[in-house]
Amino acid sequence: MRKEFEINGCIEVQVEITEDEFSNAFIQFVESRGWSFGGGINEIQDGYYILPDGSKGKSVLEDE
């Protein structure tokens, strides 16, 4: 038997932190406790998802 928690939220970090730095630190935190993470991590700036090329994507308020 296993138990899972779904996370739906944002974590605010200093502007100089990259998505890779954040995701590495987050995964390290999770794994250091013997847990695992399944899902994705998206960068958000000023209410918009940031695309891989660094440009703004859709607003976080838009419906899918």
PDB file of N, CA and C in Angstrom:
ATOM      1  N   MET A   1       0.838  -1.179   0.000  1.00  0.00           N
ATOM      2  CA  MET A   1       0.000   0.000   0.000  1.00  0.00           C
ATOM      3  C   MET A   1       0.884   1.245   0.000  1.00  0.00           C
ATOM      4  N   ARG A   2       0.460   2.261  -0.701  1.00  0.00           N
ATOM      5  CA  ARG A   2       1.199   3.519  -0.685  1.00  0.00           C
ATOM      6  C   ARG A   2       0.228   4.684  -0.577  1.00  0.00           C
ATOM      7  N   LYS A   3       0.727   5.772  -0.144  1.00  0.00           N
ATOM      8  CA  LYS A   3      -0.068   6.981   0.015  1.00  0.00           C
ATOM      9  C   LYS A   3       0.544   8.054  -0.856  1.00  0.00           C
ATOM     10  N   GLU A   4      -0.302   8.861  -1.485  1.00  0.00           N
ATOM     11  CA  GLU A   4       0.168   9.946  -2.337  1.00  0.00           C
ATOM     12  C   GLU A   4      -0.529  11.245  -1.951  1.00  0.00           C
ATOM     13  N   PHE A   5       0.159  12.365  -2.201  1.00  0.00           N
ATOM     14  CA  PHE A   5      -0.406  13.694  -2.044  1.00  0.00           C
ATOM     15  C   PHE A   5      -0.248  14.417  -3.367  1.00  0.00           C
ATOM     16  N   GLU A   6      -1.296  15.055  -3.833  1.00  0.00           N
ATOM     17  CA  GLU A   6      -1.198  15.864  -5.043  1.00  0.00           C
ATOM     18  C   GLU A   6      -0.878  17.295  -4.642  1.00  0.00           C
ATOM     19  N   ILE A   7       0.095  17.881  -5.319  1.00  0.00           N
ATOM     20  CA  ILE A   7       0.512  19.247  -5.033  1.00  0.00           C
ATOM     21  C   ILE A   7      -0.014  20.155  -6.141  1.00  0.00           C
ATOM     22  N   ASN A   8      -0.677  21.220  -5.759  1.00  0.00           N
ATOM     23  CA  ASN A   8      -1.161  22.197  -6.724  1.00  0.00           C
ATOM     24  C   ASN A   8      -0.883  23.572  -6.133  1.00  0.00           C
ATOM     25  N   GLY A   9       0.219  24.172  -6.544  1.00  0.00           N
ATOM     26  CA  GLY A   9       0.594  25.467  -5.988  1.00  0.00           C
ATOM     27  C   GLY A   9       1.851  25.987  -6.649  1.00  0.00           C
ATOM     28  N   CYS A  10       2.349  27.076  -6.125  1.00  0.00           N
ATOM     29  CA  CYS A  10       3.570  27.697  -6.644  1.00  0.00           C
ATOM     30  C   CYS A  10       4.540  27.927  -5.498  1.00  0.00           C
ATOM     31  N   ILE A  11       5.804  27.900  -5.805  1.00  0.00           N
ATOM     32  CA  ILE A  11       6.853  28.216  -4.845  1.00  0.00           C
ATOM     33  C   ILE A  11       7.597  29.422  -5.394  1.00  0.00           C
ATOM     34  N   GLU A  12       7.669  30.484  -4.609  1.00  0.00           N
ATOM     35  CA  GLU A  12       8.350  31.701  -5.051  1.00  0.00           C
ATOM     36  C   GLU A  12       9.815  31.640  -4.636  1.00  0.00           C
ATOM     37  N   VAL A  13      10.709  31.943  -5.582  1.00  0.00           N
ATOM     38  CA  VAL A  13      12.151  31.903  -5.333  1.00  0.00           C
ATOM     39  C   VAL A  13      12.776  33.223  -5.797  1.00  0.00           C
ATOM     40  N   GLN A  14      14.042  33.415  -5.474  1.00  0.00           N
ATOM     41  CA  GLN A  14      14.769  34.594  -5.931  1.00  0.00           C
ATOM     42  C   GLN A  14      14.851  34.570  -7.460  1.00  0.00           C
ATOM     43  N   VAL A  15      14.862  35.739  -8.075  1.00  0.00           N
ATOM     44  CA  VAL A  15      14.799  35.865  -9.527  1.00  0.00           C
ATOM     45  C   VAL A  15      15.976  35.181 -10.236  1.00  0.00           C
ATOM     46  N   GLU A  16      17.115  35.063  -9.572  1.00  0.00           N
ATOM     47  CA  GLU A  16      18.284  34.465 -10.230  1.00  0.00           C
ATOM     48  C   GLU A  16      18.266  32.937 -10.257  1.00  0.00           C
ATOM     49  N   ILE A  17      17.327  32.310  -9.562  1.00  0.00           N
ATOM     50  CA  ILE A  17      17.245  30.838  -9.532  1.00  0.00           C
ATOM     51  C   ILE A  17      16.657  30.352 -10.850  1.00  0.00           C
ATOM     52  N   THR A  18      17.356  29.412 -11.498  1.00  0.00           N
ATOM     53  CA  THR A  18      16.861  28.852 -12.761  1.00  0.00           C
ATOM     54  C   THR A  18      15.898  27.701 -12.465  1.00  0.00           C
ATOM     55  N   GLU A  19      15.141  27.332 -13.497  1.00  0.00           N
ATOM     56  CA  GLU A  19      14.226  26.197 -13.358  1.00  0.00           C
ATOM     57  C   GLU A  19      15.000  24.927 -13.025  1.00  0.00           C
ATOM     58  N   ASP A  20      16.161  24.727 -13.661  1.00  0.00           N
ATOM     59  CA  ASP A  20      16.979  23.538 -13.375  1.00  0.00           C
ATOM     60  C   ASP A  20      17.465  23.533 -11.930  1.00  0.00           C
ATOM     61  N   GLU A  21      17.913  24.689 -11.440  1.00  0.00           N
ATOM     62  CA  GLU A  21      18.370  24.766 -10.046  1.00  0.00           C
ATOM     63  C   GLU A  21      17.233  24.450  -9.083  1.00  0.00           C
ATOM     64  N   PHE A  22      16.062  25.006  -9.358  1.00  0.00           N
ATOM     65  CA  PHE A  22      14.913  24.741  -8.498  1.00  0.00           C
ATOM     66  C   PHE A  22      14.525  23.267  -8.533  1.00  0.00           C
ATOM     67  N   SER A  23      14.372  22.716  -9.739  1.00  0.00           N
ATOM     68  CA  SER A  23      13.923  21.329  -9.834  1.00  0.00           C
ATOM     69  C   SER A  23      14.932  20.374  -9.213  1.00  0.00           C
ATOM     70  N   ASN A  24      16.226  20.633  -9.390  1.00  0.00           N
ATOM     71  CA  ASN A  24      17.239  19.781  -8.761  1.00  0.00           C
ATOM     72  C   ASN A  24      17.148  19.832  -7.238  1.00  0.00           C
ATOM     73  N   ALA A  25      16.980  21.034  -6.675  1.00  0.00           N
ATOM     74  CA  ALA A  25      16.868  21.175  -5.221  1.00  0.00           C
ATOM     75  C   ALA A  25      15.591  20.512  -4.710  1.00  0.00           C
ATOM     76  N   PHE A  26      14.495  20.679  -5.439  1.00  0.00           N
ATOM     77  CA  PHE A  26      13.222  20.087  -5.031  1.00  0.00           C
ATOM     78  C   PHE A  26      13.303  18.558  -5.041  1.00  0.00           C
ATOM     79  N   ILE A  27      13.818  17.993  -6.128  1.00  0.00           N
ATOM     80  CA  ILE A  27      13.932  16.540  -6.229  1.00  0.00           C
ATOM     81  C   ILE A  27      14.897  16.005  -5.169  1.00  0.00           C
ATOM     82  N   GLN A  28      15.995  16.704  -4.931  1.00  0.00           N
ATOM     83  CA  GLN A  28      16.944  16.287  -3.891  1.00  0.00           C
ATOM     84  C   GLN A  28      16.253  16.254  -2.521  1.00  0.00           C
ATOM     85  N   PHE A  29      15.448  17.278  -2.221  1.00  0.00           N
ATOM     86  CA  PHE A  29      14.695  17.317  -0.968  1.00  0.00           C
ATOM     87  C   PHE A  29      13.762  16.114  -0.851  1.00  0.00           C
ATOM     88  N   VAL A  30      13.003  15.856  -1.907  1.00  0.00           N
ATOM     89  CA  VAL A  30      12.046  14.745  -1.894  1.00  0.00           C
ATOM     90  C   VAL A  30      12.776  13.413  -1.726  1.00  0.00           C
ATOM     91  N   GLU A  31      13.812  13.179  -2.516  1.00  0.00           N
ATOM     92  CA  GLU A  31      14.530  11.908  -2.480  1.00  0.00           C
ATOM     93  C   GLU A  31      15.308  11.709  -1.183  1.00  0.00           C
ATOM     94  N   SER A  32      15.728  12.802  -0.533  1.00  0.00           N
ATOM     95  CA  SER A  32      16.477  12.673   0.722  1.00  0.00           C
ATOM     96  C   SER A  32      15.608  12.085   1.832  1.00  0.00           C
ATOM     97  N   ARG A  33      14.310  12.092   1.622  1.00  0.00           N
ATOM     98  CA  ARG A  33      13.387  11.534   2.594  1.00  0.00           C
ATOM     99  C   ARG A  33      12.865  10.169   2.172  1.00  0.00           C
ATOM    100  N   GLY A  34      13.416   9.631   1.084  1.00  0.00           N
ATOM    101  CA  GLY A  34      12.998   8.323   0.599  1.00  0.00           C
ATOM    102  C   GLY A  34      11.679   8.374  -0.154  1.00  0.00           C
ATOM    103  N   TRP A  35      11.266   9.569  -0.563  1.00  0.00           N
ATOM    104  CA  TRP A  35      10.032   9.742  -1.307  1.00  0.00           C
ATOM    105  C   TRP A  35      10.340   9.795  -2.800  1.00  0.00           C
ATOM    106  N   SER A  36       9.312   9.855  -3.618  1.00  0.00           N
ATOM    107  CA  SER A  36       9.503  10.037  -5.056  1.00  0.00           C
ATOM    108  C   SER A  36       8.504  11.084  -5.554  1.00  0.00           C
ATOM    109  N   PHE A  37       8.814  11.687  -6.682  1.00  0.00           N
ATOM    110  CA  PHE A  37       7.974  12.730  -7.266  1.00  0.00           C
ATOM    111  C   PHE A  37       7.640  12.352  -8.692  1.00  0.00           C
ATOM    112  N   GLY A  38       6.391  12.434  -9.030  1.00  0.00           N
ATOM    113  CA  GLY A  38       5.948  12.224 -10.401  1.00  0.00           C
ATOM    114  C   GLY A  38       5.124  13.416 -10.830  1.00  0.00           C
ATOM    115  N   GLY A  39       5.498  14.039 -11.890  1.00  0.00           N
ATOM    116  CA  GLY A  39       4.771  15.222 -12.341  1.00  0.00           C
ATOM    117  C   GLY A  39       5.693  16.137 -13.090  1.00  0.00           C
ATOM    118  N   GLY A  40       5.307  17.370 -13.191  1.00  0.00           N
ATOM    119  CA  GLY A  40       6.103  18.327 -13.937  1.00  0.00           C
ATOM    120  C   GLY A  40       6.331  19.595 -13.148  1.00  0.00           C
ATOM    121  N   ILE A  41       7.274  20.381 -13.626  1.00  0.00           N
ATOM    122  CA  ILE A  41       7.593  21.675 -13.037  1.00  0.00           C
ATOM    123  C   ILE A  41       7.612  22.681 -14.181  1.00  0.00           C
ATOM    124  N   ASN A  42       6.876  23.770 -14.015  1.00  0.00           N
ATOM    125  CA  ASN A  42       6.815  24.816 -15.032  1.00  0.00           C
ATOM    126  C   ASN A  42       7.249  26.141 -14.432  1.00  0.00           C
ATOM    127  N   GLU A  43       8.030  26.899 -15.184  1.00  0.00           N
ATOM    128  CA  GLU A  43       8.425  28.235 -14.745  1.00  0.00           C
ATOM    129  C   GLU A  43       7.313  29.225 -15.073  1.00  0.00           C
ATOM    130  N   ILE A  44       7.033  30.126 -14.127  1.00  0.00           N
ATOM    131  CA  ILE A  44       6.023  31.161 -14.302  1.00  0.00           C
ATOM    132  C   ILE A  44       6.666  32.510 -13.990  1.00  0.00           C
ATOM    133  N   GLN A  45       6.442  33.491 -14.859  1.00  0.00           N
ATOM    134  CA  GLN A  45       6.906  34.864 -14.615  1.00  0.00           C
ATOM    135  C   GLN A  45       5.758  35.806 -14.914  1.00  0.00           C
ATOM    136  N   ASP A  46       5.469  36.669 -13.966  1.00  0.00           N
ATOM    137  CA  ASP A  46       4.424  37.680 -14.144  1.00  0.00           C
ATOM    138  C   ASP A  46       3.104  37.078 -14.607  1.00  0.00           C
ATOM    139  N   GLY A  47       2.782  35.879 -14.115  1.00  0.00           N
ATOM    140  CA  GLY A  47       1.501  35.255 -14.440  1.00  0.00           C
ATOM    141  C   GLY A  47       1.455  34.504 -15.752  1.00  0.00           C
ATOM    142  N   TYR A  48       2.615  34.294 -16.395  1.00  0.00           N
ATOM    143  CA  TYR A  48       2.672  33.577 -17.668  1.00  0.00           C
ATOM    144  C   TYR A  48       3.650  32.408 -17.578  1.00  0.00           C
ATOM    145  N   TYR A  49       3.268  31.296 -18.213  1.00  0.00           N
ATOM    146  CA  TYR A  49       4.196  30.176 -18.317  1.00  0.00           C
ATOM    147  C   TYR A  49       5.334  30.577 -19.243  1.00  0.00           C
ATOM    148  N   ILE A  50       6.551  30.191 -18.880  1.00  0.00           N
ATOM    149  CA  ILE A  50       7.720  30.494 -19.708  1.00  0.00           C
ATOM    150  C   ILE A  50       8.032  29.267 -20.565  1.00  0.00           C
ATOM    151  N   LEU A  51       8.108  29.490 -21.864  1.00  0.00           N
ATOM    152  CA  LEU A  51       8.383  28.409 -22.813  1.00  0.00           C
ATOM    153  C   LEU A  51       9.871  28.062 -22.793  1.00  0.00           C
ATOM    154  N   PRO A  52      10.249  26.887 -23.325  1.00  0.00           N
ATOM    155  CA  PRO A  52      11.664  26.480 -23.333  1.00  0.00           C
ATOM    156  C   PRO A  52      12.607  27.488 -23.983  1.00  0.00           C
ATOM    157  N   ASP A  53      12.101  28.281 -24.955  1.00  0.00           N
ATOM    158  CA  ASP A  53      12.966  29.278 -25.609  1.00  0.00           C
ATOM    159  C   ASP A  53      13.072  30.575 -24.807  1.00  0.00           C
ATOM    160  N   GLY A  54      12.405  30.637 -23.634  1.00  0.00           N
ATOM    161  CA  GLY A  54      12.474  31.817 -22.779  1.00  0.00           C
ATOM    162  C   GLY A  54      11.364  32.826 -23.002  1.00  0.00           C
ATOM    163  N   SER A  55      10.533  32.605 -24.014  1.00  0.00           N
ATOM    164  CA  SER A  55       9.433  33.538 -24.278  1.00  0.00           C
ATOM    165  C   SER A  55       8.222  33.207 -23.415  1.00  0.00           C
ATOM    166  N   LYS A  56       7.305  34.174 -23.325  1.00  0.00           N
ATOM    167  CA  LYS A  56       6.087  33.970 -22.546  1.00  0.00           C
ATOM    168  C   LYS A  56       5.103  33.112 -23.319  1.00  0.00           C
ATOM    169  N   GLY A  57       4.523  32.150 -22.606  1.00  0.00           N
ATOM    170  CA  GLY A  57       3.445  31.331 -23.171  1.00  0.00           C
ATOM    171  C   GLY A  57       2.118  31.869 -22.691  1.00  0.00           C
ATOM    172  N   LYS A  58       1.180  30.965 -22.469  1.00  0.00           N
ATOM    173  CA  LYS A  58      -0.155  31.386 -22.058  1.00  0.00           C
ATOM    174  C   LYS A  58      -0.188  31.824 -20.610  1.00  0.00           C
ATOM    175  N   SER A  59      -1.204  32.578 -20.280  1.00  0.00           N
ATOM    176  CA  SER A  59      -1.412  33.042 -18.918  1.00  0.00           C
ATOM    177  C   SER A  59      -1.797  31.870 -18.033  1.00  0.00           C
ATOM    178  N   VAL A  60      -1.394  31.902 -16.790  1.00  0.00           N
ATOM    179  CA  VAL A  60      -1.780  30.833 -15.848  1.00  0.00           C
ATOM    180  C   VAL A  60      -3.282  30.880 -15.576  1.00  0.00           C
ATOM    181  N   LEU A  61      -3.934  31.973 -15.932  1.00  0.00           N
ATOM    182  CA  LEU A  61      -5.367  32.119 -15.696  1.00  0.00           C
ATOM    183  C   LEU A  61      -6.204  31.583 -16.844  1.00  0.00           C
ATOM    184  N   GLU A  62      -5.575  31.265 -17.996  1.00  0.00           N
ATOM    185  CA  GLU A  62      -6.302  30.731 -19.152  1.00  0.00           C
ATOM    186  C   GLU A  62      -6.741  29.303 -18.879  1.00  0.00           C
ATOM    187  N   ASP A  63      -7.929  28.956 -19.350  1.00  0.00           N
ATOM    188  CA  ASP A  63      -8.380  27.570 -19.281  1.00  0.00           C
ATOM    189  C   ASP A  63      -7.671  26.771 -20.370  1.00  0.00           C
ATOM    190  N   GLU A  64      -7.511  25.505 -20.097  1.00  0.00           N
ATOM    191  CA  GLU A  64      -6.835  24.649 -21.078  1.00  0.00           C
ATOM    192  C   GLU A  64      -7.755  24.231 -22.173  1.00  0.00           C
TER     193      GLU A  64
END
